[in-house]
mmCIF file of C-alpha atoms and ligand atoms in Angstrom:
data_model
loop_
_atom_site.group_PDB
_atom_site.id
_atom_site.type_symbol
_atom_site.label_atom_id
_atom_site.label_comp_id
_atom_site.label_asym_id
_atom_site.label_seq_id
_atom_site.Cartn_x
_atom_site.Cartn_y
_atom_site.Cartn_z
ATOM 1 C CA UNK A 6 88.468 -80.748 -84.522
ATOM 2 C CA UNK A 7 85.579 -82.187 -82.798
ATOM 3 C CA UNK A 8 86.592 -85.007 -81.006
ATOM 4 C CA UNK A 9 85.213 -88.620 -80.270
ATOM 5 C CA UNK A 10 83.853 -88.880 -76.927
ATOM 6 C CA UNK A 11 82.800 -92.563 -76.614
ATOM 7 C CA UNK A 12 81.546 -95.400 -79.045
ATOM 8 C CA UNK A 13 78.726 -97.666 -77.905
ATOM 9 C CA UNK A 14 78.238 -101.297 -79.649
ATOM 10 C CA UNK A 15 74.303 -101.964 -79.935
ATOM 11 C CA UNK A 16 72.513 -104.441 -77.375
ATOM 12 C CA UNK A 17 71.490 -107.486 -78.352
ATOM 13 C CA UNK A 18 68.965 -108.291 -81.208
ATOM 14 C CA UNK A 19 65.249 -108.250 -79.946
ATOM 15 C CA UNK A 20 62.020 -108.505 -81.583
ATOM 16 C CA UNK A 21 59.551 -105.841 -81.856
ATOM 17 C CA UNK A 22 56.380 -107.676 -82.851
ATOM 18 C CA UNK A 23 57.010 -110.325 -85.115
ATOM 19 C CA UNK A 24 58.139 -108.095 -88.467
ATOM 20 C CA UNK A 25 60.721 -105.546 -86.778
ATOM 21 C CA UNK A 26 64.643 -107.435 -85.472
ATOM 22 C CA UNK A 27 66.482 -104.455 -83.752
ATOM 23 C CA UNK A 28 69.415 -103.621 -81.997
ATOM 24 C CA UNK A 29 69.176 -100.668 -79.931
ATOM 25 C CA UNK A 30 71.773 -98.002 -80.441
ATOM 26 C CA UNK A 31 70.533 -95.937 -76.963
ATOM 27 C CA UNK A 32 67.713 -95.239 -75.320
ATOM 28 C CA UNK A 33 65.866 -92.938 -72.505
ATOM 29 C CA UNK A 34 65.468 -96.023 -70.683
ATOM 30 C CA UNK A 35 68.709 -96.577 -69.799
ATOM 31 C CA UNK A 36 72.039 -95.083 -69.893
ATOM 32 C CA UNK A 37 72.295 -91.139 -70.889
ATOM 33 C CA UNK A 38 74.533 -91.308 -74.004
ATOM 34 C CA UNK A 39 74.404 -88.066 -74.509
ATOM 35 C CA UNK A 40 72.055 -87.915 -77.207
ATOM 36 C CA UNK A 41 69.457 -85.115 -76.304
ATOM 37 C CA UNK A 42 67.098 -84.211 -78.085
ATOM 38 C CA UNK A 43 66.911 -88.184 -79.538
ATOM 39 C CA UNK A 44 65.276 -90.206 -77.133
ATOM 40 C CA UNK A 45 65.662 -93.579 -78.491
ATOM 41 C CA UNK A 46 67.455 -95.391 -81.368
ATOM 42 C CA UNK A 47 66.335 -98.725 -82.886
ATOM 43 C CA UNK A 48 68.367 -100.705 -85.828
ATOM 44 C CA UNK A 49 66.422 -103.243 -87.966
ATOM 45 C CA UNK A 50 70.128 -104.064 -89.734
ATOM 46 C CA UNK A 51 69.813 -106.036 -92.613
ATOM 47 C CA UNK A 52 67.346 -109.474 -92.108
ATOM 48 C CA UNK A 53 66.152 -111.454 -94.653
ATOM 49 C CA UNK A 54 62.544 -112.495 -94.685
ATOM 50 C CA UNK A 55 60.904 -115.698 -96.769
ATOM 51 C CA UNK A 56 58.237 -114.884 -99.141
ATOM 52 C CA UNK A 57 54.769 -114.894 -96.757
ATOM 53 C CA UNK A 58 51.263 -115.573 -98.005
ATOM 54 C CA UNK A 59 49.960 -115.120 -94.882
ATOM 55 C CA UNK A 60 48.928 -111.564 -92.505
ATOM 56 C CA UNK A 61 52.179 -109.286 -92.761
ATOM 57 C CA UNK A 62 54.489 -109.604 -90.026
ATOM 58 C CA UNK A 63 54.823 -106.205 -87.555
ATOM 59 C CA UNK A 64 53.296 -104.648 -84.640
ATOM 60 C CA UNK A 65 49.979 -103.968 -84.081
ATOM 61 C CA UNK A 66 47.741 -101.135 -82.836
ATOM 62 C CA UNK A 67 49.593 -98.941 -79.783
ATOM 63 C CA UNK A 68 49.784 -95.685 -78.366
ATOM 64 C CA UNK A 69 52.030 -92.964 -78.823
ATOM 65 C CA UNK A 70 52.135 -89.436 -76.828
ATOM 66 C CA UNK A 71 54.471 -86.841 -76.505
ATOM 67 C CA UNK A 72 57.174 -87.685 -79.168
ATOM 68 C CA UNK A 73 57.484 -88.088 -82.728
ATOM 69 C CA UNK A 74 58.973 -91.528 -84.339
ATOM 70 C CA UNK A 75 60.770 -91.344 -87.513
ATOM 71 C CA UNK A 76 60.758 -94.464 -89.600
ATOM 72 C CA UNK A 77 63.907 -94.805 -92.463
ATOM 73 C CA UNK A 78 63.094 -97.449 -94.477
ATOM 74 C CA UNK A 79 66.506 -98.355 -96.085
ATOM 75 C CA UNK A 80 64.931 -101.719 -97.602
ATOM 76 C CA UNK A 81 61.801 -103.534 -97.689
ATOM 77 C CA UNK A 82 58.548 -101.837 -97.032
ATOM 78 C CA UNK A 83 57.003 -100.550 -93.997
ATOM 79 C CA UNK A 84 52.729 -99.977 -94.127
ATOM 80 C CA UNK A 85 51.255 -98.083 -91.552
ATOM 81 C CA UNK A 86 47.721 -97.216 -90.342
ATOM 82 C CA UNK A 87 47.010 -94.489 -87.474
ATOM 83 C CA UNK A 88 43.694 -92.646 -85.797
ATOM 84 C CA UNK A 89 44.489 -89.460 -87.720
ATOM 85 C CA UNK A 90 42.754 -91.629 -90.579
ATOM 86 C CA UNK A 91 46.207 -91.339 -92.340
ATOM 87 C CA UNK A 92 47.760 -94.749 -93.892
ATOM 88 C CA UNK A 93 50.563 -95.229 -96.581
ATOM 89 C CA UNK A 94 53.319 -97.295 -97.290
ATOM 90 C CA UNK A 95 56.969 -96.155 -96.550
ATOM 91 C CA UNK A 96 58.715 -97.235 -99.337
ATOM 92 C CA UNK A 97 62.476 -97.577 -99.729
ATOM 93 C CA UNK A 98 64.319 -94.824 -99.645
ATOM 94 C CA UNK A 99 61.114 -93.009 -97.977
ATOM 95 C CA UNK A 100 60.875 -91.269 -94.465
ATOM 96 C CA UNK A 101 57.932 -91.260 -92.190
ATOM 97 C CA UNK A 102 57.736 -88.220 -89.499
ATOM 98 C CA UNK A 103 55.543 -89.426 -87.398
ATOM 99 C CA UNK A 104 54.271 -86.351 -84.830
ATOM 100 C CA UNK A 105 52.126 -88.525 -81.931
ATOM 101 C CA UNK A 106 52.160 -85.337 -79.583
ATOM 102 C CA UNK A 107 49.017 -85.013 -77.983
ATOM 103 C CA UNK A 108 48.168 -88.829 -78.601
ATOM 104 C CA UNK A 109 48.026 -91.355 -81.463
ATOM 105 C CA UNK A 110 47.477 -94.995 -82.218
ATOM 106 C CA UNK A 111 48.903 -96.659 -85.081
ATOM 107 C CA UNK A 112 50.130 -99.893 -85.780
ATOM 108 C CA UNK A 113 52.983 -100.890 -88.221
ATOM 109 C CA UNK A 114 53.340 -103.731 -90.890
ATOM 110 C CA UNK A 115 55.980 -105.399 -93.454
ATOM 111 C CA UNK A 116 53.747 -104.339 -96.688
ATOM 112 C CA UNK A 117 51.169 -106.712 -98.479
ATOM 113 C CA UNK A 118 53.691 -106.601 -101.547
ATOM 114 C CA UNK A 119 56.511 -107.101 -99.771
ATOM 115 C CA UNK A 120 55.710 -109.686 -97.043
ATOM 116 C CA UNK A 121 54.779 -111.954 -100.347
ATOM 117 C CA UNK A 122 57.559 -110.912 -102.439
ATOM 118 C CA UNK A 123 60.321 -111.571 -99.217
ATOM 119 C CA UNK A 124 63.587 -109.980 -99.348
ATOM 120 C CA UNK A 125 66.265 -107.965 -97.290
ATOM 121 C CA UNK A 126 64.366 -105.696 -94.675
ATOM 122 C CA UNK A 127 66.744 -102.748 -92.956
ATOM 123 C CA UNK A 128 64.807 -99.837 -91.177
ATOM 124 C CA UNK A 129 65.682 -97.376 -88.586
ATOM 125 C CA UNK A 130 63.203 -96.152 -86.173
ATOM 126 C CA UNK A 131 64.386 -92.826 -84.216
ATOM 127 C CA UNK A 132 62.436 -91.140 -81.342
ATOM 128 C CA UNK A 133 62.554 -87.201 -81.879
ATOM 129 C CA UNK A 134 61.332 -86.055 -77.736
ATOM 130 C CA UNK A 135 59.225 -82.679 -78.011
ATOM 131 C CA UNK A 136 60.018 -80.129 -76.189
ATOM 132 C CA UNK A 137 57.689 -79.440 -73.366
ATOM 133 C CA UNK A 138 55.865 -76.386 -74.972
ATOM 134 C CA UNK A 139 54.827 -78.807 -77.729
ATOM 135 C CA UNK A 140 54.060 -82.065 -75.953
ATOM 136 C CA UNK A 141 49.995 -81.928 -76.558
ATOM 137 C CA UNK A 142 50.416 -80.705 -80.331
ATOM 138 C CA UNK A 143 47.825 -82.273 -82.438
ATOM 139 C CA UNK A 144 49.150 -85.507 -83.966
ATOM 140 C CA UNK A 145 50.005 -85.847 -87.307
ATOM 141 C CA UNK A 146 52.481 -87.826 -89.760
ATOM 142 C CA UNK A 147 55.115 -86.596 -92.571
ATOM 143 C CA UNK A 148 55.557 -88.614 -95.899
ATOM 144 C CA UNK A 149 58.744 -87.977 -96.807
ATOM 145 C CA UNK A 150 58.969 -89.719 -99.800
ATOM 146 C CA UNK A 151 62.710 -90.100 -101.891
ATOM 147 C CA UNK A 152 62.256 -87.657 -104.458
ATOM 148 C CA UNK A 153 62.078 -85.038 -101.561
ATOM 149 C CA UNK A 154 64.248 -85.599 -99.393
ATOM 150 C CA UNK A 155 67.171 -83.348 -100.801
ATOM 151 C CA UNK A 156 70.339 -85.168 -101.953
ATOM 152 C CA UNK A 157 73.897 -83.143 -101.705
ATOM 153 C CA UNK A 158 76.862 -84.646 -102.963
ATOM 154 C CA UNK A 159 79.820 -84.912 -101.205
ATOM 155 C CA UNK A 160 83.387 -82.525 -101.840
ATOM 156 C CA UNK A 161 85.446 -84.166 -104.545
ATOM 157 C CA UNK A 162 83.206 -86.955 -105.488
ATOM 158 C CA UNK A 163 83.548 -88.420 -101.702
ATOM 159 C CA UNK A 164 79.958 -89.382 -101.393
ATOM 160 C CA UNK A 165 76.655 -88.117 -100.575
ATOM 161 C CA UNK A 166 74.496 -86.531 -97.902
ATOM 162 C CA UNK A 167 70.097 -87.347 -98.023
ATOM 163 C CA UNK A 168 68.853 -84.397 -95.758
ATOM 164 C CA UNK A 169 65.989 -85.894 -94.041
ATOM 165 C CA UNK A 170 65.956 -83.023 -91.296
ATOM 166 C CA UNK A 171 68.078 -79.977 -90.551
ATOM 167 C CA UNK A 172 70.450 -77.664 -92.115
ATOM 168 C CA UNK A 173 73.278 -78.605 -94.765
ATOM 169 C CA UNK A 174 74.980 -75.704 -96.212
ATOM 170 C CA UNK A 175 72.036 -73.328 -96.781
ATOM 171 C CA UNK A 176 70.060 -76.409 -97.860
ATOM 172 C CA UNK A 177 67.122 -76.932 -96.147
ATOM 173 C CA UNK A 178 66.073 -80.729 -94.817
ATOM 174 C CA UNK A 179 62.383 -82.468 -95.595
ATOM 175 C CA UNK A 180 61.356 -82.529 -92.728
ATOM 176 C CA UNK A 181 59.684 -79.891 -90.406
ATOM 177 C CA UNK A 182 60.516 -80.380 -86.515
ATOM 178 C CA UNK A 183 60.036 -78.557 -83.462
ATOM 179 C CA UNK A 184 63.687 -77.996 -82.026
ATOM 180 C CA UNK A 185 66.850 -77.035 -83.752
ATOM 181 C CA UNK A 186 68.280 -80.497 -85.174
ATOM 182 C CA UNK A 187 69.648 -82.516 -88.016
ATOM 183 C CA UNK A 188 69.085 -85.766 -89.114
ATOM 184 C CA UNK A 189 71.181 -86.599 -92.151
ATOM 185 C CA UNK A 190 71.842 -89.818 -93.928
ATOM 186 C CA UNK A 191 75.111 -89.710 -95.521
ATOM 187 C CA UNK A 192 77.066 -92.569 -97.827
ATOM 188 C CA UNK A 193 81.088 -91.858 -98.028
ATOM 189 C CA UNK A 194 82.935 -93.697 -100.730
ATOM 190 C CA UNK A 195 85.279 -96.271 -100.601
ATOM 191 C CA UNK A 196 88.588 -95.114 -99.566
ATOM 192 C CA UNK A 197 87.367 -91.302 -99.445
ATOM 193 C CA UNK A 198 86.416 -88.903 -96.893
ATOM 194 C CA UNK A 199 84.429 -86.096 -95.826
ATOM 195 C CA UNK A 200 84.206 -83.344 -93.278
ATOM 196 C CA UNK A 201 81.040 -82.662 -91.449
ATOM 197 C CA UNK A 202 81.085 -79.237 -89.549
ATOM 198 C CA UNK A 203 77.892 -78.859 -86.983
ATOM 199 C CA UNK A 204 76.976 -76.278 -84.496
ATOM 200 C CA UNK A 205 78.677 -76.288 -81.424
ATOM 201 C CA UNK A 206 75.320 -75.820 -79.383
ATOM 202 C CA UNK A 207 74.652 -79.114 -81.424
ATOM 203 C CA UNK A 208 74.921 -82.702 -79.147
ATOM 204 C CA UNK A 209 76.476 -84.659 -82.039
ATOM 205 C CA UNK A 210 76.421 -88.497 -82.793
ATOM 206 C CA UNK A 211 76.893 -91.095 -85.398
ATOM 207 C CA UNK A 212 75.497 -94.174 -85.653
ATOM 208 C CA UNK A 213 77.627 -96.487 -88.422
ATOM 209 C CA UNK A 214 75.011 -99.014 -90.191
ATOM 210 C CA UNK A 215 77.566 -100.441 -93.033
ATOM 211 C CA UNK A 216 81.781 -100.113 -93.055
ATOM 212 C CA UNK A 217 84.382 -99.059 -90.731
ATOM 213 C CA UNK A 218 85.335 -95.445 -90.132
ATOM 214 C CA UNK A 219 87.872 -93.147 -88.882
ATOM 215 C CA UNK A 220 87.536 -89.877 -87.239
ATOM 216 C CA UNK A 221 89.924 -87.333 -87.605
ATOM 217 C CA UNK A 222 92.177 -89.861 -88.515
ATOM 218 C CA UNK A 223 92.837 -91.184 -85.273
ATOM 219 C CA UNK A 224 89.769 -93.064 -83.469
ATOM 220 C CA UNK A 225 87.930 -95.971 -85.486
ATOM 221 C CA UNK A 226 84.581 -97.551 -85.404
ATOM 222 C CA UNK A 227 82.382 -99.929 -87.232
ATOM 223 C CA UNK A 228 78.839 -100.720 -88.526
ATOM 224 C CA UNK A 229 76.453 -101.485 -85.239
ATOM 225 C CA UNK A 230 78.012 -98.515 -83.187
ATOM 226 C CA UNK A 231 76.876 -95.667 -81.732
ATOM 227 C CA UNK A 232 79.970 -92.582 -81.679
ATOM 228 C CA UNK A 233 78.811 -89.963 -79.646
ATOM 229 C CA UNK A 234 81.114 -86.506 -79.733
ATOM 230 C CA UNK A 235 81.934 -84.171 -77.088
ATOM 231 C CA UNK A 236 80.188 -81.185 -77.096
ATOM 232 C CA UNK A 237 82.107 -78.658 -78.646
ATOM 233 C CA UNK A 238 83.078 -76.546 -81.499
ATOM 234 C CA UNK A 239 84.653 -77.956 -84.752
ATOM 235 C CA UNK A 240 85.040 -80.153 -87.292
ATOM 236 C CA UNK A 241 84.274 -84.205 -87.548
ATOM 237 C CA UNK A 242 86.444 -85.943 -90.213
ATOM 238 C CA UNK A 243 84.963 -89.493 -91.678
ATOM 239 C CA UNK A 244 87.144 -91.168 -93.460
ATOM 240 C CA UNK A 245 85.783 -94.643 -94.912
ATOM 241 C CA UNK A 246 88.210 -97.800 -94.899
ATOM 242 C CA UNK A 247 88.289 -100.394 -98.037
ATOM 243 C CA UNK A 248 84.534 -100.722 -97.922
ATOM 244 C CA UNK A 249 81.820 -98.349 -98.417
ATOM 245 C CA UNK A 250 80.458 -96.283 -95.461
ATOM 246 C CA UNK A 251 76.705 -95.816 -94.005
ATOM 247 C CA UNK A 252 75.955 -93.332 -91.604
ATOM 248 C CA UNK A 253 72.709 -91.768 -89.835
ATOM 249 C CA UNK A 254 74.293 -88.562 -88.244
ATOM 250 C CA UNK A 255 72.156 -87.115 -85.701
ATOM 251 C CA UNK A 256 72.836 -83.582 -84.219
ATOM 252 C CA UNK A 257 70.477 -80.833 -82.055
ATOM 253 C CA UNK A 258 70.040 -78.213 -79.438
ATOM 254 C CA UNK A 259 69.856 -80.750 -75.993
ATOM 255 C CA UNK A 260 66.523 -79.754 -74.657
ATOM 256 C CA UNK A 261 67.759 -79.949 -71.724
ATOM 257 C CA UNK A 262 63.699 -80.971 -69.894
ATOM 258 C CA UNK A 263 63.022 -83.856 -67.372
ATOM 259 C CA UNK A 264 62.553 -86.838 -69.778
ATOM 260 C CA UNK A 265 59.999 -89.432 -67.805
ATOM 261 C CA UNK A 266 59.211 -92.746 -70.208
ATOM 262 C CA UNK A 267 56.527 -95.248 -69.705
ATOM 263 C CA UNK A 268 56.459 -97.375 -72.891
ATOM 264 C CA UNK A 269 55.246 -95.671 -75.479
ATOM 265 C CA UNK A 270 54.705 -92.314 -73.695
ATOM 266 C CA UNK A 271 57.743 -89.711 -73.172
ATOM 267 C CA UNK A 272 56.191 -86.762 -71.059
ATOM 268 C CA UNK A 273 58.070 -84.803 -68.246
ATOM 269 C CA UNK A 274 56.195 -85.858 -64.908
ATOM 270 C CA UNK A 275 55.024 -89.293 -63.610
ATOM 271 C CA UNK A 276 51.842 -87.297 -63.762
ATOM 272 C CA UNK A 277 51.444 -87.090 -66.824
ATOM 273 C CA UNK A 278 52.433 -90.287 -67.625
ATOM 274 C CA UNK A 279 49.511 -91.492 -65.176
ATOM 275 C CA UNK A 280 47.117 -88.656 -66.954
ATOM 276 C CA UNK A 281 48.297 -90.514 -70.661
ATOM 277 C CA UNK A 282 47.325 -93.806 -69.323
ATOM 278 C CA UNK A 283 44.183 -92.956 -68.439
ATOM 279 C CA UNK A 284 43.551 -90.771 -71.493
ATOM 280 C CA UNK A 285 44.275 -93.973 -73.531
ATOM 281 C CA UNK A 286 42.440 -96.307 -71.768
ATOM 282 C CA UNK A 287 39.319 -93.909 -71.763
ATOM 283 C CA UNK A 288 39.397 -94.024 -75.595
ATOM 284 C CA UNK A 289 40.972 -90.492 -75.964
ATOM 285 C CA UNK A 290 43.486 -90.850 -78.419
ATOM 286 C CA UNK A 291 40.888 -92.095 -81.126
ATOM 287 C CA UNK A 292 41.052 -95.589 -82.563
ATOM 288 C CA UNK A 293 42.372 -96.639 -86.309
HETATM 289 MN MN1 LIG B 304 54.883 -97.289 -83.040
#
């Protein structure tokens, strides 16, 4: 078996802009959890927003460079707008792949319909870092919408596993990417469980968004927490308590490359970071 290392609870509730209330499950910032090549992890659980006739809460125009952002949009809708000239609405269910490499600016809204309709809003944003070779690729997005994203059921009824990125049995994900890793959004049952079985050269972790689980029936953890495995061969049991599980499992090759952060930019010197800076405030990453 592949055995827990360490859970993590999420930090406290913060807004991003006014349309995004996350917890953070890690980040580059701080602590190393472990979770090469995923830089950053932000949960928008479950928040319930009144119907809005005004502009549609979110965050507006920024920079990206040398990452991509993945946006699950789980419920509610997320628009977006970026100086590719690419714009769409993720809707639920849907998966944006964002690729800001070389630079991008985008900005990143509740949608017109559902700002006025209201309702339950629950998104995950990930940051995916880029390996150095790939840092200045020329930006671009993924729409991922549901009907692609390939859907495997789970042995014996158990569940099911949404392959947004990676490698499930000879099934491919949706997503393309530029390092070895997976990305899968899985739902066990009620009172069932499942066996997940990922490379060993694979960092593996588990972020729980609904339930409690156990892993190989010994070590427990519940919805808001980060599990982060050792790194080693084997198998990961899940077995879900009276309530149905939600997990985003997250796996790759570590990279293994200096990581240097400066809001919005990931690069791997301080001079780049300084070089990104200026490259945005000269205008070079385009405008929306
Ligand atoms: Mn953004």
């Amino acid at each position: 078996m592949r055995k827990l290392h360490q859970t993590y609870r999420a930090s406290s509730r913060h807004w991003v802009g006014d349309g995004f209330f996350v917890q953070p499950l890690f980040s580059h910032m701080g602590e190393d959890r472990g979770t090469d090549p995923f830089l950053m992890l932000d949960y928008a659980a479950p928040h319930a927003y009144a119907p809005n006739d005004g502009a549609p809460r979110g965050v507006g125009q920024h920079p990206h460079k040398g990452f991509e952002t993945v946006t699950i949009a789980y419920q509610g809708e997320v628009a977006h707008r970026d100086s590719t000239g690419g714009g769409g609405i993720i809707r639920e269910g849907d998966v944006q792949w964002m690729t800001a490499g070389a630079g991008i600016v985008h900005e990143e809204f509740h949608s017109e319909d559902f700002s006025r309709r209201g309702g339950t809003f629950e998104v995950v944003q990930l940051w995916v870092n880029l390996p150095q070779a790939h840092k200045n690729t020329p930006p671009r997005y993924q729409h991922l919408p549901k009907e692609n994203i390939p859907s495997i059921q789970l042995p014996e009824n158990a569940g099911q596993v949404r392959l947004i990125a990676g490698d499930y049995d000879g099934v491919r994900g949706a997503a393309d990417t530029f390092s070895e890793l997976n990305v899968w959004d899985i739902d066990v049952n009620a009172n069932q469980s499942a066996t997940f079985r990922l490379p060993a050269n694979h960092q593996l972790s588990m972020v729980i968004l609904r339930g409690e689980v156990t892993f190989n029936g010994q070590d427990t953890a519940g919805a808001g927490e980060l599990a982060v495995f050792e790194h080693t061969a084997g198998a990961v049991q899940v077995q879900a308590a009276s309530e149905p599980v939600k997990i985003l499992l997250l796996s790759g090759v570590p990279l293994r490359e200096p990581v240097v952060g400066y809001g919005p930019f990931v690069m791997n010197t301080h001079e780049e970071i300084r070089q990104a800076l200026n490259d945005y405030r000269d205008g070079r990453f385009g405008a929306i």
